[in-house]
Amino acid sequence: MNRKPGRRSSRPDSPSAGAPANGAPEENSDYVLSEQIGYLLRRAYQRHTAIFQAAIPDDKLTSVQFAVLTTVRDHPNSPLVLVAQRTAIDHATLRDIVLRLKRRGLLHVVADHQDRRQRLLSLSPEGTRLVESVIPDARRITELTLANLSACERLAAIEVLRKLSRD
Amino acid sequence: MNRKPGRRSSRPDSPSAGAPANGAPEENSDYVLSEQIGYLLRRAYQRHTAIFQAAIPDDKLTSVQFAVLTTVRDHPNSPLVLVAQRTAIDHATLRDIVLRLKRRGLLHVVADHQDRRQRLLSLSPEGTRLVESVIPDARRITELTLANLSACERLAAIEVLRKLSRD
DNA sequence: CGCCATTCTAGGGTATACGCGATATGATAG
DNA sequence: CTATCATATCGCGTATACCCTAGAATGGCG
């Protein structure tokens, strides 16, 4: 991966990488991808999910699935809409996720007697056990994700991301 | 979306939301999803992509596709591997994206004469035109994404996210 | 009852990441 | 030169997450 490129072929010839040089409007020349907030958010989230998958004992459990499980644990007998709100997951997306968790027997879905439109979610015993056992790993994953940050920067990160998430 | 729920059915009855109360180890009780770095990263990235899709004139152009286009613009005649590195996109994923962009006539893919294993990417005239026309929107999107942050916080955000992205 | 909002189902399209095997080519050791 | 190894891409498949739209079922209300 970190071999020296040795690529002098196909002349990368990027005059645009340096300075505008010509009379080009500098408007479009200083749009540097690696400084864009969207690019950085994607990379940071990418790295986190990679850390999650590497550190989690259960190969099949994803970051998002775990979020759903903990939410259902904290709010049992909630309909899909509520879980979607609490996890900030789209309805359609949540549906797929719930199907997978149900298939694995981690989740129960029962119809509500009061409002028959709703399906209420709750953890199965196995689901409960899994969540309990994975939480220490989740803490470790948080630690690994934040490894490059000082205590002060961690607070700043949380604060800034909270504001970046706010609609 | 922000209608009052009016839901008193399906008794949310969450005794676990309050305090442990029983002799449970408090280890697992204070795992609050909304404070987890992974959750915040997901939400922030989610909000950004939503802003991107809403603010971009071209319905079919995604945040990631635009990243690829600008990268190719800044480094014309680069092979797929290099573009993948620069955009931090997986090879196989990039391949699909390039196919879509090529199908839309925004990209050219030609074989390298020096190293015939490589396929070099470059923008078509339409691709160039599109990138030029969209960059102002991209700046606006960045502004919208950062709307909740002060100038100082924006610098902190960039710095923190850079560190969170670093392997 | 009829209209409307809510909840969920169903299907399509895109993005992301991984994998494994095949192919072509380049580079290098023997 | 040849055998071997590395690189770049392709082809195909799997799984997940994410969002949109349309429609069915249900509940609430005038």
XYZ file of C-alpha atoms in Angstrom, chain A residues 16 25 60 73 76 78 137 139 151:
9
model
C -4.427 23.197 -11.693
C -11.297 33.226 -12.077
C -22.825 -9.496 11.667
C -33.777 -1.638 25.053
C -39.430 -1.145 24.927
C -42.186 1.368 20.861
C -16.933 -3.052 23.255
C -17.142 2.031 24.840
C -9.770 15.536 26.244
